[in-house]
mmCIF file with all atom_site columns, C-alpha atoms in Angstrom:
data_model
loop_
_atom_site.group_PDB
_atom_site.id
_atom_site.type_symbol
_atom_site.label_atom_id
_atom_site.label_alt_id
_atom_site.label_comp_id
_atom_site.label_asym_id
_atom_site.label_entity_id
_atom_site.label_seq_id
_atom_site.pdbx_PDB_ins_code
_atom_site.Cartn_x
_atom_site.Cartn_y
_atom_site.Cartn_z
_atom_site.occupancy
_atom_site.B_iso_or_equiv
_atom_site.pdbx_formal_charge
_atom_site.auth_seq_id
_atom_site.auth_comp_id
_atom_site.auth_asym_id
_atom_site.auth_atom_id
_atom_site.pdbx_PDB_model_num
ATOM 1   C CA . ALA A 1 1   ? 0.000   0.000  0.000   1.00 0.00 ? 1   ALA A CA 1
ATOM 2   C CA . GLN A 1 2   ? 1.093   3.503  -0.719  1.00 0.00 ? 2   GLN A CA 1
ATOM 3   C CA . THR A 1 3   ? 2.031   5.635  2.275   1.00 0.00 ? 3   THR A CA 1
ATOM 4   C CA . VAL A 1 4   ? 2.952   9.278  2.720   1.00 0.00 ? 4   VAL A CA 1
ATOM 5   C CA . THR A 1 5   ? 4.966   10.506 5.700   1.00 0.00 ? 5   THR A CA 1
ATOM 6   C CA . GLN A 1 6   ? 5.454   14.030 6.957   1.00 0.00 ? 6   GLN A CA 1
ATOM 7   C CA . SER A 1 7   ? 7.937   13.896 9.806   1.00 0.00 ? 7   SER A CA 1
ATOM 8   C CA . GLN A 1 8   ? 7.526   17.497 10.947  1.00 0.00 ? 8   GLN A CA 1
ATOM 9   C CA . PRO A 1 9   ? 4.255   17.981 12.873  1.00 0.00 ? 9   PRO A CA 1
ATOM 10  C CA . GLU A 1 10  ? 5.017   21.686 13.327  1.00 0.00 ? 10  GLU A CA 1
ATOM 11  C CA . MET A 1 11  ? 7.321   24.248 11.749  1.00 0.00 ? 11  MET A CA 1
ATOM 12  C CA . SER A 1 12  ? 7.756   27.967 12.272  1.00 0.00 ? 12  SER A CA 1
ATOM 13  C CA . VAL A 1 13  ? 9.497   30.645 10.244  1.00 0.00 ? 13  VAL A CA 1
ATOM 14  C CA . GLN A 1 14  ? 10.043  34.373 10.423  1.00 0.00 ? 14  GLN A CA 1
ATOM 15  C CA . GLU A 1 15  ? 8.092   36.476 7.963   1.00 0.00 ? 15  GLU A CA 1
ATOM 16  C CA . ALA A 1 16  ? 10.024  37.017 4.694   1.00 0.00 ? 16  ALA A CA 1
ATOM 17  C CA . GLU A 1 17  ? 12.317  34.053 5.310   1.00 0.00 ? 17  GLU A CA 1
ATOM 18  C CA . THR A 1 18  ? 12.396  30.657 3.598   1.00 0.00 ? 18  THR A CA 1
ATOM 19  C CA . VAL A 1 19  ? 11.107  27.396 5.010   1.00 0.00 ? 19  VAL A CA 1
ATOM 20  C CA . THR A 1 20  ? 11.179  23.814 3.729   1.00 0.00 ? 20  THR A CA 1
ATOM 21  C CA . LEU A 1 21  ? 8.570   21.191 4.592   1.00 0.00 ? 21  LEU A CA 1
ATOM 22  C CA . SER A 1 22  ? 9.526   17.532 4.208   1.00 0.00 ? 22  SER A CA 1
ATOM 23  C CA . CYS A 1 23  ? 7.569   14.631 2.734   1.00 0.00 ? 23  CYS A CA 1
ATOM 24  C CA . THR A 1 24  ? 8.516   11.074 1.897   1.00 0.00 ? 24  THR A CA 1
ATOM 25  C CA . TYR A 1 25  ? 6.378   8.431  0.272   1.00 0.00 ? 25  TYR A CA 1
ATOM 26  C CA . ASP A 1 26  ? 6.434   4.755  -0.478  1.00 0.00 ? 26  ASP A CA 1
ATOM 27  C CA . THR A 1 27  ? 5.146   3.261  -3.714  1.00 0.00 ? 27  THR A CA 1
ATOM 28  C CA . SER A 1 28  ? 5.926   0.543  -6.215  1.00 0.00 ? 28  SER A CA 1
ATOM 29  C CA . GLU A 1 29  ? 4.273   2.490  -9.031  1.00 0.00 ? 29  GLU A CA 1
ATOM 30  C CA . SER A 1 30  ? 6.348   4.208  -11.694 1.00 0.00 ? 30  SER A CA 1
ATOM 31  C CA . ASP A 1 31  ? 3.731   6.710  -12.860 1.00 0.00 ? 31  ASP A CA 1
ATOM 32  C CA . TYR A 1 32  ? 2.194   8.866  -10.171 1.00 0.00 ? 32  TYR A CA 1
ATOM 33  C CA . TYR A 1 33  ? 1.517   12.423 -9.046  1.00 0.00 ? 33  TYR A CA 1
ATOM 34  C CA . LEU A 1 34  ? 2.464   14.307 -5.920  1.00 0.00 ? 34  LEU A CA 1
ATOM 35  C CA . PHE A 1 35  ? 0.747   17.345 -4.469  1.00 0.00 ? 35  PHE A CA 1
ATOM 36  C CA . TRP A 1 36  ? 0.987   19.854 -1.687  1.00 0.00 ? 36  TRP A CA 1
ATOM 37  C CA . TYR A 1 37  ? -2.308  21.145 -0.322  1.00 0.00 ? 37  TYR A CA 1
ATOM 38  C CA . LYS A 1 38  ? -2.705  23.997 2.128   1.00 0.00 ? 38  LYS A CA 1
ATOM 39  C CA . GLN A 1 39  ? -5.446  24.029 4.770   1.00 0.00 ? 39  GLN A CA 1
ATOM 40  C CA . PRO A 1 40  ? -5.769  27.425 6.499   1.00 0.00 ? 40  PRO A CA 1
ATOM 41  C CA . PRO A 1 41  ? -7.930  27.976 9.583   1.00 0.00 ? 41  PRO A CA 1
ATOM 42  C CA . SER A 1 42  ? -10.994 28.143 7.315   1.00 0.00 ? 42  SER A CA 1
ATOM 43  C CA . ARG A 1 43  ? -10.244 24.427 6.657   1.00 0.00 ? 43  ARG A CA 1
ATOM 44  C CA . GLN A 1 44  ? -10.582 24.836 2.910   1.00 0.00 ? 44  GLN A CA 1
ATOM 45  C CA . MET A 1 45  ? -8.207  22.465 1.060   1.00 0.00 ? 45  MET A CA 1
ATOM 46  C CA . ILE A 1 46  ? -6.252  24.572 -1.411  1.00 0.00 ? 46  ILE A CA 1
ATOM 47  C CA . LEU A 1 47  ? -3.943  23.143 -4.047  1.00 0.00 ? 47  LEU A CA 1
ATOM 48  C CA . VAL A 1 48  ? -0.478  24.654 -3.754  1.00 0.00 ? 48  VAL A CA 1
ATOM 49  C CA . ILE A 1 49  ? 1.621   22.748 -6.261  1.00 0.00 ? 49  ILE A CA 1
ATOM 50  C CA . ARG A 1 50  ? 1.712   19.548 -8.277  1.00 0.00 ? 50  ARG A CA 1
ATOM 51  C CA . GLN A 1 51  ? 4.508   17.295 -9.607  1.00 0.00 ? 51  GLN A CA 1
ATOM 52  C CA . GLU A 1 52  ? 4.282   14.538 -12.185 1.00 0.00 ? 52  GLU A CA 1
ATOM 53  C CA . ALA A 1 53  ? 6.670   11.690 -11.405 1.00 0.00 ? 53  ALA A CA 1
ATOM 54  C CA . TYR A 1 54  ? 7.805   11.359 -15.021 1.00 0.00 ? 54  TYR A CA 1
ATOM 55  C CA . LYS A 1 55  ? 9.023   14.963 -15.067 1.00 0.00 ? 55  LYS A CA 1
ATOM 56  C CA . GLN A 1 56  ? 12.574  15.523 -13.869 1.00 0.00 ? 56  GLN A CA 1
ATOM 57  C CA . GLN A 1 57  ? 12.116  19.273 -13.593 1.00 0.00 ? 57  GLN A CA 1
ATOM 58  C CA . ASN A 1 58  ? 10.941  20.464 -10.206 1.00 0.00 ? 58  ASN A CA 1
ATOM 59  C CA . ALA A 1 59  ? 7.598   22.257 -10.207 1.00 0.00 ? 59  ALA A CA 1
ATOM 60  C CA . THR A 1 60  ? 7.369   25.917 -9.187  1.00 0.00 ? 60  THR A CA 1
ATOM 61  C CA . GLU A 1 61  ? 4.425   28.210 -8.515  1.00 0.00 ? 61  GLU A CA 1
ATOM 62  C CA . ASN A 1 62  ? 5.501   31.737 -7.662  1.00 0.00 ? 62  ASN A CA 1
ATOM 63  C CA . ARG A 1 63  ? 7.017   31.584 -4.138  1.00 0.00 ? 63  ARG A CA 1
ATOM 64  C CA . PHE A 1 64  ? 6.425   27.844 -3.866  1.00 0.00 ? 64  PHE A CA 1
ATOM 65  C CA . SER A 1 65  ? 8.765   25.224 -5.290  1.00 0.00 ? 65  SER A CA 1
ATOM 66  C CA . VAL A 1 66  ? 9.437   21.551 -4.729  1.00 0.00 ? 66  VAL A CA 1
ATOM 67  C CA . ASN A 1 67  ? 12.529  19.383 -4.521  1.00 0.00 ? 67  ASN A CA 1
ATOM 68  C CA . PHE A 1 68  ? 11.462  16.079 -6.060  1.00 0.00 ? 68  PHE A CA 1
ATOM 69  C CA . GLN A 1 69  ? 13.942  13.243 -5.548  1.00 0.00 ? 69  GLN A CA 1
ATOM 70  C CA . LYS A 1 70  ? 12.347  10.223 -7.221  1.00 0.00 ? 70  LYS A CA 1
ATOM 71  C CA . ALA A 1 71  ? 14.985  7.667  -6.258  1.00 0.00 ? 71  ALA A CA 1
ATOM 72  C CA . ALA A 1 72  ? 14.846  8.745  -2.636  1.00 0.00 ? 72  ALA A CA 1
ATOM 73  C CA . LYS A 1 73  ? 11.026  9.042  -2.773  1.00 0.00 ? 73  LYS A CA 1
ATOM 74  C CA . SER A 1 74  ? 11.222  12.502 -1.315  1.00 0.00 ? 74  SER A CA 1
ATOM 75  C CA . PHE A 1 75  ? 9.053   15.521 -2.145  1.00 0.00 ? 75  PHE A CA 1
ATOM 76  C CA . SER A 1 76  ? 9.789   18.647 -0.119  1.00 0.00 ? 76  SER A CA 1
ATOM 77  C CA . LEU A 1 77  ? 8.080   22.021 -0.398  1.00 0.00 ? 77  LEU A CA 1
ATOM 78  C CA . LYS A 1 78  ? 10.051  25.257 -0.203  1.00 0.00 ? 78  LYS A CA 1
ATOM 79  C CA . ILE A 1 79  ? 8.244   28.482 0.578   1.00 0.00 ? 79  ILE A CA 1
ATOM 80  C CA . SER A 1 80  ? 10.258  31.598 -0.155  1.00 0.00 ? 80  SER A CA 1
ATOM 81  C CA . ASP A 1 81  ? 9.587   35.075 1.255   1.00 0.00 ? 81  ASP A CA 1
ATOM 82  C CA . SER A 1 82  ? 7.104   33.655 3.762   1.00 0.00 ? 82  SER A CA 1
ATOM 83  C CA . GLN A 1 83  ? 3.998   35.732 4.325   1.00 0.00 ? 83  GLN A CA 1
ATOM 84  C CA . LEU A 1 84  ? 1.524   35.791 7.205   1.00 0.00 ? 84  LEU A CA 1
ATOM 85  C CA . GLY A 1 85  ? -1.102  34.341 4.883   1.00 0.00 ? 85  GLY A CA 1
ATOM 86  C CA . ASP A 1 86  ? 1.030   31.227 4.424   1.00 0.00 ? 86  ASP A CA 1
ATOM 87  C CA . ALA A 1 87  ? 0.195   30.111 7.963   1.00 0.00 ? 87  ALA A CA 1
ATOM 88  C CA . ALA A 1 88  ? -1.732  26.872 7.608   1.00 0.00 ? 88  ALA A CA 1
ATOM 89  C CA . MET A 1 89  ? -1.624  23.099 7.822   1.00 0.00 ? 89  MET A CA 1
ATOM 90  C CA . TYR A 1 90  ? 0.215   21.711 4.802   1.00 0.00 ? 90  TYR A CA 1
ATOM 91  C CA . PHE A 1 91  ? -0.559  18.231 3.516   1.00 0.00 ? 91  PHE A CA 1
ATOM 92  C CA . CYS A 1 92  ? 1.578   16.229 1.131   1.00 0.00 ? 92  CYS A CA 1
ATOM 93  C CA . ALA A 1 93  ? -0.505  13.869 -1.031  1.00 0.00 ? 93  ALA A CA 1
ATOM 94  C CA . TYR A 1 94  ? 0.038   11.123 -3.595  1.00 0.00 ? 94  TYR A CA 1
ATOM 95  C CA . THR A 1 95  ? -2.071  9.549  -6.300  1.00 0.00 ? 95  THR A CA 1
ATOM 96  C CA . ILE A 1 96  ? -1.587  7.308  -9.300  1.00 0.00 ? 96  ILE A CA 1
ATOM 97  C CA . GLN A 1 97  ? -2.808  7.984  -12.784 1.00 0.00 ? 97  GLN A CA 1
ATOM 98  C CA . GLY A 1 98  ? -6.426  7.357  -13.645 1.00 0.00 ? 98  GLY A CA 1
ATOM 99  C CA . ALA A 1 99  ? -8.698  9.296  -11.311 1.00 0.00 ? 99  ALA A CA 1
ATOM 100 C CA . GLN A 1 100 ? -7.544  7.511  -8.198  1.00 0.00 ? 100 GLN A CA 1
ATOM 101 C CA . LYS A 1 101 ? -7.847  8.500  -4.549  1.00 0.00 ? 101 LYS A CA 1
ATOM 102 C CA . LEU A 1 102 ? -5.427  10.825 -2.830  1.00 0.00 ? 102 LEU A CA 1
ATOM 103 C CA . VAL A 1 103 ? -3.335  9.418  0.009   1.00 0.00 ? 103 VAL A CA 1
ATOM 104 C CA . PHE A 1 104 ? -2.368  12.148 2.449   1.00 0.00 ? 104 PHE A CA 1
ATOM 105 C CA . GLY A 1 105 ? 0.447   12.588 4.904   1.00 0.00 ? 105 GLY A CA 1
ATOM 106 C CA . GLN A 1 106 ? -0.241  13.550 8.495   1.00 0.00 ? 106 GLN A CA 1
ATOM 107 C CA . GLY A 1 107 ? 0.263   17.243 7.850   1.00 0.00 ? 107 GLY A CA 1
ATOM 108 C CA . THR A 1 108 ? 2.705   19.932 9.007   1.00 0.00 ? 108 THR A CA 1
ATOM 109 C CA . ARG A 1 109 ? 1.392   22.970 10.823  1.00 0.00 ? 109 ARG A CA 1
ATOM 110 C CA . LEU A 1 110 ? 3.291   26.064 9.642   1.00 0.00 ? 110 LEU A CA 1
ATOM 111 C CA . THR A 1 111 ? 3.405   29.182 11.799  1.00 0.00 ? 111 THR A CA 1
ATOM 112 C CA . ILE A 1 112 ? 4.669   32.495 10.445  1.00 0.00 ? 112 ILE A CA 1
ATOM 113 C CA . ASN A 1 113 ? 6.222   34.803 13.034  1.00 0.00 ? 113 ASN A CA 1
ATOM 114 C CA . PRO A 1 114 ? 5.911   38.529 12.267  1.00 0.00 ? 114 PRO A CA 1
ATOM 115 C CA . ALA B 2 1   ? -13.454 30.203 -12.135 1.00 0.00 ? 1   ALA B CA 1
ATOM 116 C CA . ALA B 2 2   ? -16.200 27.907 -10.903 1.00 0.00 ? 2   ALA B CA 1
ATOM 117 C CA . GLY B 2 3   ? -15.329 25.775 -7.916  1.00 0.00 ? 3   GLY B CA 1
ATOM 118 C CA . VAL B 2 4   ? -16.735 22.709 -6.239  1.00 0.00 ? 4   VAL B CA 1
ATOM 119 C CA . ILE B 2 5   ? -19.938 23.475 -4.349  1.00 0.00 ? 5   ILE B CA 1
ATOM 120 C CA . GLN B 2 6   ? -21.004 21.597 -1.259  1.00 0.00 ? 6   GLN B CA 1
ATOM 121 C CA . SER B 2 7   ? -24.210 21.884 0.699   1.00 0.00 ? 7   SER B CA 1
ATOM 122 C CA . PRO B 2 8   ? -25.019 22.295 3.429   1.00 0.00 ? 8   PRO B CA 1
ATOM 123 C CA . ARG B 2 9   ? -21.905 23.890 4.895   1.00 0.00 ? 9   ARG B CA 1
ATOM 124 C CA . HIS B 2 10  ? -22.895 22.981 8.427   1.00 0.00 ? 10  HIS B CA 1
ATOM 125 C CA . LEU B 2 11  ? -25.183 20.227 9.677   1.00 0.00 ? 11  LEU B CA 1
ATOM 126 C CA . ILE B 2 12  ? -26.177 19.214 13.177  1.00 0.00 ? 12  ILE B CA 1
ATOM 127 C CA . LYS B 2 13  ? -27.871 15.866 13.742  1.00 0.00 ? 13  LYS B CA 1
ATOM 128 C CA . GLU B 2 14  ? -28.805 13.626 16.627  1.00 0.00 ? 14  GLU B CA 1
ATOM 129 C CA . LYS B 2 15  ? -27.507 10.090 17.029  1.00 0.00 ? 15  LYS B CA 1
ATOM 130 C CA . ARG B 2 16  ? -29.310 7.544  14.859  1.00 0.00 ? 16  ARG B CA 1
ATOM 131 C CA . GLU B 2 17  ? -30.586 10.226 12.487  1.00 0.00 ? 17  GLU B CA 1
ATOM 132 C CA . THR B 2 18  ? -29.892 10.407 8.753   1.00 0.00 ? 18  THR B CA 1
ATOM 133 C CA . ALA B 2 19  ? -27.921 13.036 6.854   1.00 0.00 ? 19  ALA B CA 1
ATOM 134 C CA . THR B 2 20  ? -27.514 13.803 3.153   1.00 0.00 ? 20  THR B CA 1
ATOM 135 C CA . LEU B 2 21  ? -24.552 15.785 1.865   1.00 0.00 ? 21  LEU B CA 1
ATOM 136 C CA . LYS B 2 22  ? -24.526 17.205 -1.650  1.00 0.00 ? 22  LYS B CA 1
ATOM 137 C CA . CYS B 2 23  ? -21.661 17.985 -3.997  1.00 0.00 ? 23  CYS B CA 1
ATOM 138 C CA . TYR B 2 24  ? -21.670 19.863 -7.296  1.00 0.00 ? 24  TYR B CA 1
ATOM 139 C CA . PRO B 2 25  ? -18.372 19.340 -9.165  1.00 0.00 ? 25  PRO B CA 1
ATOM 140 C CA . ILE B 2 26  ? -16.562 21.835 -11.317 1.00 0.00 ? 26  ILE B CA 1
ATOM 141 C CA . PRO B 2 27  ? -18.262 21.968 -14.747 1.00 0.00 ? 27  PRO B CA 1
ATOM 142 C CA . ARG B 2 28  ? -16.920 19.329 -17.178 1.00 0.00 ? 28  ARG B CA 1
ATOM 143 C CA . HIS B 2 29  ? -15.235 17.384 -14.389 1.00 0.00 ? 29  HIS B CA 1
ATOM 144 C CA . ASP B 2 30  ? -16.088 13.711 -14.686 1.00 0.00 ? 30  ASP B CA 1
ATOM 145 C CA . THR B 2 31  ? -14.891 12.324 -11.361 1.00 0.00 ? 31  THR B CA 1
ATOM 146 C CA . VAL B 2 32  ? -16.110 13.037 -7.845  1.00 0.00 ? 32  VAL B CA 1
ATOM 147 C CA . TYR B 2 33  ? -14.422 11.970 -4.618  1.00 0.00 ? 33  TYR B CA 1
ATOM 148 C CA . TRP B 2 34  ? -15.598 12.031 -1.001  1.00 0.00 ? 34  TRP B CA 1
ATOM 149 C CA . TYR B 2 35  ? -13.205 12.399 1.936   1.00 0.00 ? 35  TYR B CA 1
ATOM 150 C CA . GLN B 2 36  ? -13.746 12.474 5.694   1.00 0.00 ? 36  GLN B CA 1
ATOM 151 C CA . GLN B 2 37  ? -11.479 14.564 7.931   1.00 0.00 ? 37  GLN B CA 1
ATOM 152 C CA . GLY B 2 38  ? -11.742 14.074 11.676  1.00 0.00 ? 38  GLY B CA 1
ATOM 153 C CA . PRO B 2 39  ? -10.393 16.641 14.139  1.00 0.00 ? 39  PRO B CA 1
ATOM 154 C CA . GLY B 2 40  ? -6.618  16.905 13.897  1.00 0.00 ? 40  GLY B CA 1
ATOM 155 C CA . GLN B 2 41  ? -6.441  14.241 11.206  1.00 0.00 ? 41  GLN B CA 1
ATOM 156 C CA . ASP B 2 42  ? -5.627  14.082 7.532   1.00 0.00 ? 42  ASP B CA 1
ATOM 157 C CA . PRO B 2 43  ? -8.470  13.487 5.054   1.00 0.00 ? 43  PRO B CA 1
ATOM 158 C CA . GLN B 2 44  ? -9.440  9.868  4.537   1.00 0.00 ? 44  GLN B CA 1
ATOM 159 C CA . PHE B 2 45  ? -10.858 8.661  1.244   1.00 0.00 ? 45  PHE B CA 1
ATOM 160 C CA . LEU B 2 46  ? -14.409 7.306  1.345   1.00 0.00 ? 46  LEU B CA 1
ATOM 161 C CA . ILE B 2 47  ? -15.625 6.712  -2.197  1.00 0.00 ? 47  ILE B CA 1
ATOM 162 C CA . SER B 2 48  ? -15.346 7.991  -5.762  1.00 0.00 ? 48  SER B CA 1
ATOM 163 C CA . PHE B 2 49  ? -17.402 8.046  -8.950  1.00 0.00 ? 49  PHE B CA 1
ATOM 164 C CA . TYR B 2 50  ? -16.265 8.296  -12.556 1.00 0.00 ? 50  TYR B CA 1
ATOM 165 C CA . GLU B 2 51  ? -18.905 9.034  -15.170 1.00 0.00 ? 51  GLU B CA 1
ATOM 166 C CA . LYS B 2 52  ? -21.650 8.164  -12.679 1.00 0.00 ? 52  LYS B CA 1
ATOM 167 C CA . MET B 2 53  ? -20.215 4.737  -11.846 1.00 0.00 ? 53  MET B CA 1
ATOM 168 C CA . GLN B 2 54  ? -18.504 3.914  -8.566  1.00 0.00 ? 54  GLN B CA 1
ATOM 169 C CA . SER B 2 55  ? -14.787 3.810  -9.342  1.00 0.00 ? 55  SER B CA 1
ATOM 170 C CA . ASP B 2 56  ? -13.184 3.168  -5.956  1.00 0.00 ? 56  ASP B CA 1
ATOM 171 C CA . LYS B 2 57  ? -14.163 2.549  -2.380  1.00 0.00 ? 57  LYS B CA 1
ATOM 172 C CA . GLY B 2 58  ? -12.197 3.286  0.745   1.00 0.00 ? 58  GLY B CA 1
ATOM 173 C CA . SER B 2 59  ? -12.961 3.096  4.418   1.00 0.00 ? 59  SER B CA 1
ATOM 174 C CA . ILE B 2 60  ? -16.617 3.932  4.065   1.00 0.00 ? 60  ILE B CA 1
ATOM 175 C CA . PRO B 2 61  ? -18.977 2.442  6.676   1.00 0.00 ? 61  PRO B CA 1
ATOM 176 C CA . ASP B 2 62  ? -21.827 0.258  5.466   1.00 0.00 ? 62  ASP B CA 1
ATOM 177 C CA . ARG B 2 63  ? -24.173 2.863  6.968   1.00 0.00 ? 63  ARG B CA 1
ATOM 178 C CA . PHE B 2 64  ? -23.009 5.304  4.305   1.00 0.00 ? 64  PHE B CA 1
ATOM 179 C CA . SER B 2 65  ? -23.960 5.209  0.632   1.00 0.00 ? 65  SER B CA 1
ATOM 180 C CA . ALA B 2 66  ? -23.341 7.543  -2.247  1.00 0.00 ? 66  ALA B CA 1
ATOM 181 C CA . GLN B 2 67  ? -24.197 8.045  -5.864  1.00 0.00 ? 67  GLN B CA 1
ATOM 182 C CA . GLN B 2 68  ? -23.492 10.336 -8.775  1.00 0.00 ? 68  GLN B CA 1
ATOM 183 C CA . PHE B 2 69  ? -26.408 11.590 -10.835 1.00 0.00 ? 69  PHE B CA 1
ATOM 184 C CA . SER B 2 70  ? -26.848 12.299 -14.541 1.00 0.00 ? 70  SER B CA 1
ATOM 185 C CA . ASP B 2 71  ? -25.919 15.964 -14.019 1.00 0.00 ? 71  ASP B CA 1
ATOM 186 C CA . TYR B 2 72  ? -22.700 14.759 -12.285 1.00 0.00 ? 72  TYR B CA 1
ATOM 187 C CA . HIS B 2 73  ? -23.636 16.026 -8.871  1.00 0.00 ? 73  HIS B CA 1
ATOM 188 C CA . SER B 2 74  ? -23.130 13.545 -6.060  1.00 0.00 ? 74  SER B CA 1
ATOM 189 C CA . GLU B 2 75  ? -24.824 12.825 -2.762  1.00 0.00 ? 75  GLU B CA 1
ATOM 190 C CA . LEU B 2 76  ? -23.440 11.106 0.317   1.00 0.00 ? 76  LEU B CA 1
ATOM 191 C CA . ASN B 2 77  ? -26.143 9.518  2.446   1.00 0.00 ? 77  ASN B CA 1
ATOM 192 C CA . MET B 2 78  ? -25.338 8.715  6.033   1.00 0.00 ? 78  MET B CA 1
ATOM 193 C CA . SER B 2 79  ? -27.719 6.718  8.206   1.00 0.00 ? 79  SER B CA 1
ATOM 194 C CA . SER B 2 80  ? -27.795 5.657  11.864  1.00 0.00 ? 80  SER B CA 1
ATOM 195 C CA . LEU B 2 81  ? -25.398 8.476  12.674  1.00 0.00 ? 81  LEU B CA 1
ATOM 196 C CA . GLU B 2 82  ? -22.902 7.939  15.476  1.00 0.00 ? 82  GLU B CA 1
ATOM 197 C CA . LEU B 2 83  ? -20.942 10.436 17.548  1.00 0.00 ? 83  LEU B CA 1
ATOM 198 C CA . GLY B 2 84  ? -17.800 9.328  15.729  1.00 0.00 ? 84  GLY B CA 1
ATOM 199 C CA . ASP B 2 85  ? -19.228 10.464 12.408  1.00 0.00 ? 85  ASP B CA 1
ATOM 200 C CA . SER B 2 86  ? -18.703 14.088 13.480  1.00 0.00 ? 86  SER B CA 1
ATOM 201 C CA . ALA B 2 87  ? -16.164 15.379 10.986  1.00 0.00 ? 87  ALA B CA 1
ATOM 202 C CA . LEU B 2 88  ? -15.524 17.619 8.019   1.00 0.00 ? 88  LEU B CA 1
ATOM 203 C CA . TYR B 2 89  ? -16.657 15.966 4.796   1.00 0.00 ? 89  TYR B CA 1
ATOM 204 C CA . PHE B 2 90  ? -14.978 17.078 1.618   1.00 0.00 ? 90  PHE B CA 1
ATOM 205 C CA . CYS B 2 91  ? -16.017 16.553 -1.930  1.00 0.00 ? 91  CYS B CA 1
ATOM 206 C CA . ALA B 2 92  ? -13.401 16.930 -4.648  1.00 0.00 ? 92  ALA B CA 1
ATOM 207 C CA . SER B 2 93  ? -13.632 16.734 -8.410  1.00 0.00 ? 93  SER B CA 1
ATOM 208 C CA . SER B 2 94  ? -11.193 16.149 -11.229 1.00 0.00 ? 94  SER B CA 1
ATOM 209 C CA . SER B 2 95  ? -10.988 15.742 -14.961 1.00 0.00 ? 95  SER B CA 1
ATOM 210 C CA . LEU B 2 96  ? -8.655  13.573 -16.967 1.00 0.00 ? 96  LEU B CA 1
ATOM 211 C CA . GLN B 2 97  ? -7.391  16.748 -18.542 1.00 0.00 ? 97  GLN B CA 1
ATOM 212 C CA . ASP B 2 98  ? -8.052  20.412 -17.935 1.00 0.00 ? 98  ASP B CA 1
ATOM 213 C CA . LEU B 2 99  ? -7.273  23.469 -20.035 1.00 0.00 ? 99  LEU B CA 1
ATOM 214 C CA . ARG B 2 100 ? -3.627  23.476 -18.966 1.00 0.00 ? 100 ARG B CA 1
ATOM 215 C CA . GLY B 2 101 ? -3.229  19.790 -19.784 1.00 0.00 ? 101 GLY B CA 1
ATOM 216 C CA . ARG B 2 102 ? -2.831  18.784 -16.146 1.00 0.00 ? 102 ARG B CA 1
ATOM 217 C CA . THR B 2 103 ? -4.436  15.509 -15.314 1.00 0.00 ? 103 THR B CA 1
ATOM 218 C CA . ASP B 2 104 ? -5.740  13.955 -12.136 1.00 0.00 ? 104 ASP B CA 1
ATOM 219 C CA . THR B 2 105 ? -5.629  17.129 -10.077 1.00 0.00 ? 105 THR B CA 1
ATOM 220 C CA . GLN B 2 106 ? -8.354  17.080 -7.444  1.00 0.00 ? 106 GLN B CA 1
ATOM 221 C CA . TYR B 2 107 ? -9.978  20.361 -6.494  1.00 0.00 ? 107 TYR B CA 1
ATOM 222 C CA . PHE B 2 108 ? -11.762 20.448 -3.188  1.00 0.00 ? 108 PHE B CA 1
ATOM 223 C CA . GLY B 2 109 ? -15.003 22.028 -2.118  1.00 0.00 ? 109 GLY B CA 1
ATOM 224 C CA . PRO B 2 110 ? -15.278 24.022 1.122   1.00 0.00 ? 110 PRO B CA 1
ATOM 225 C CA . GLY B 2 111 ? -16.505 20.979 3.045   1.00 0.00 ? 111 GLY B CA 1
ATOM 226 C CA . THR B 2 112 ? -19.577 20.159 5.123   1.00 0.00 ? 112 THR B CA 1
ATOM 227 C CA . ARG B 2 113 ? -19.049 20.214 8.863   1.00 0.00 ? 113 ARG B CA 1
ATOM 228 C CA . LEU B 2 114 ? -21.208 17.497 10.386  1.00 0.00 ? 114 LEU B CA 1
ATOM 229 C CA . THR B 2 115 ? -21.814 17.490 14.122  1.00 0.00 ? 115 THR B CA 1
ATOM 230 C CA . VAL B 2 116 ? -23.594 14.516 15.683  1.00 0.00 ? 116 VAL B CA 1
ATOM 231 C CA . LEU B 2 117 ? -25.009 15.136 19.162  1.00 0.00 ? 117 LEU B CA 1
#
């Protein structure tokens, strides 16, 4: 069975600085997708960034970027120039191709210190 | 852009009552997923539908049932409610391919907060 592990229950960072959230996963599949979702206090699940496993290039979305290490099965999220609005629970998630379920990690609660 | 719509947003029920949650996917999305998120937990997959047929089933109790209708909206029916059913229920939708060519990306609705007393 596929599993996703986030080893950092909580992280904090000073406003305007950079923070990296860790995620590892276990799968025997060769074609899959990885995601980071953000869940602010409103509890809405918001897509942050997506990575296709067949792509070697790391995905970026403005201040958000990932470090995808396929051999190590690692998928970390880097947030640059942290802003107060980035404070949220961040979930790493995995799915395989073909409209399949998402498997989530346990989440990392990110606090931004002004 | 249109998002996933869920109703109601909040629902309070007594034990042993029945609840129905509704989900309206993003237009032209063909797959709907239901997830349950308990307090302090990550979302857990319940069930999914592709083109109105059940496509996958997770840890969904036998007391729960769901379906997807001809207009692609979906309903999650929950009977004999228990205190442990209190949770945030998310619906998500996806399409094999969207305008940017990205596949299998699930977009979530705002959730229905169910409280069982």
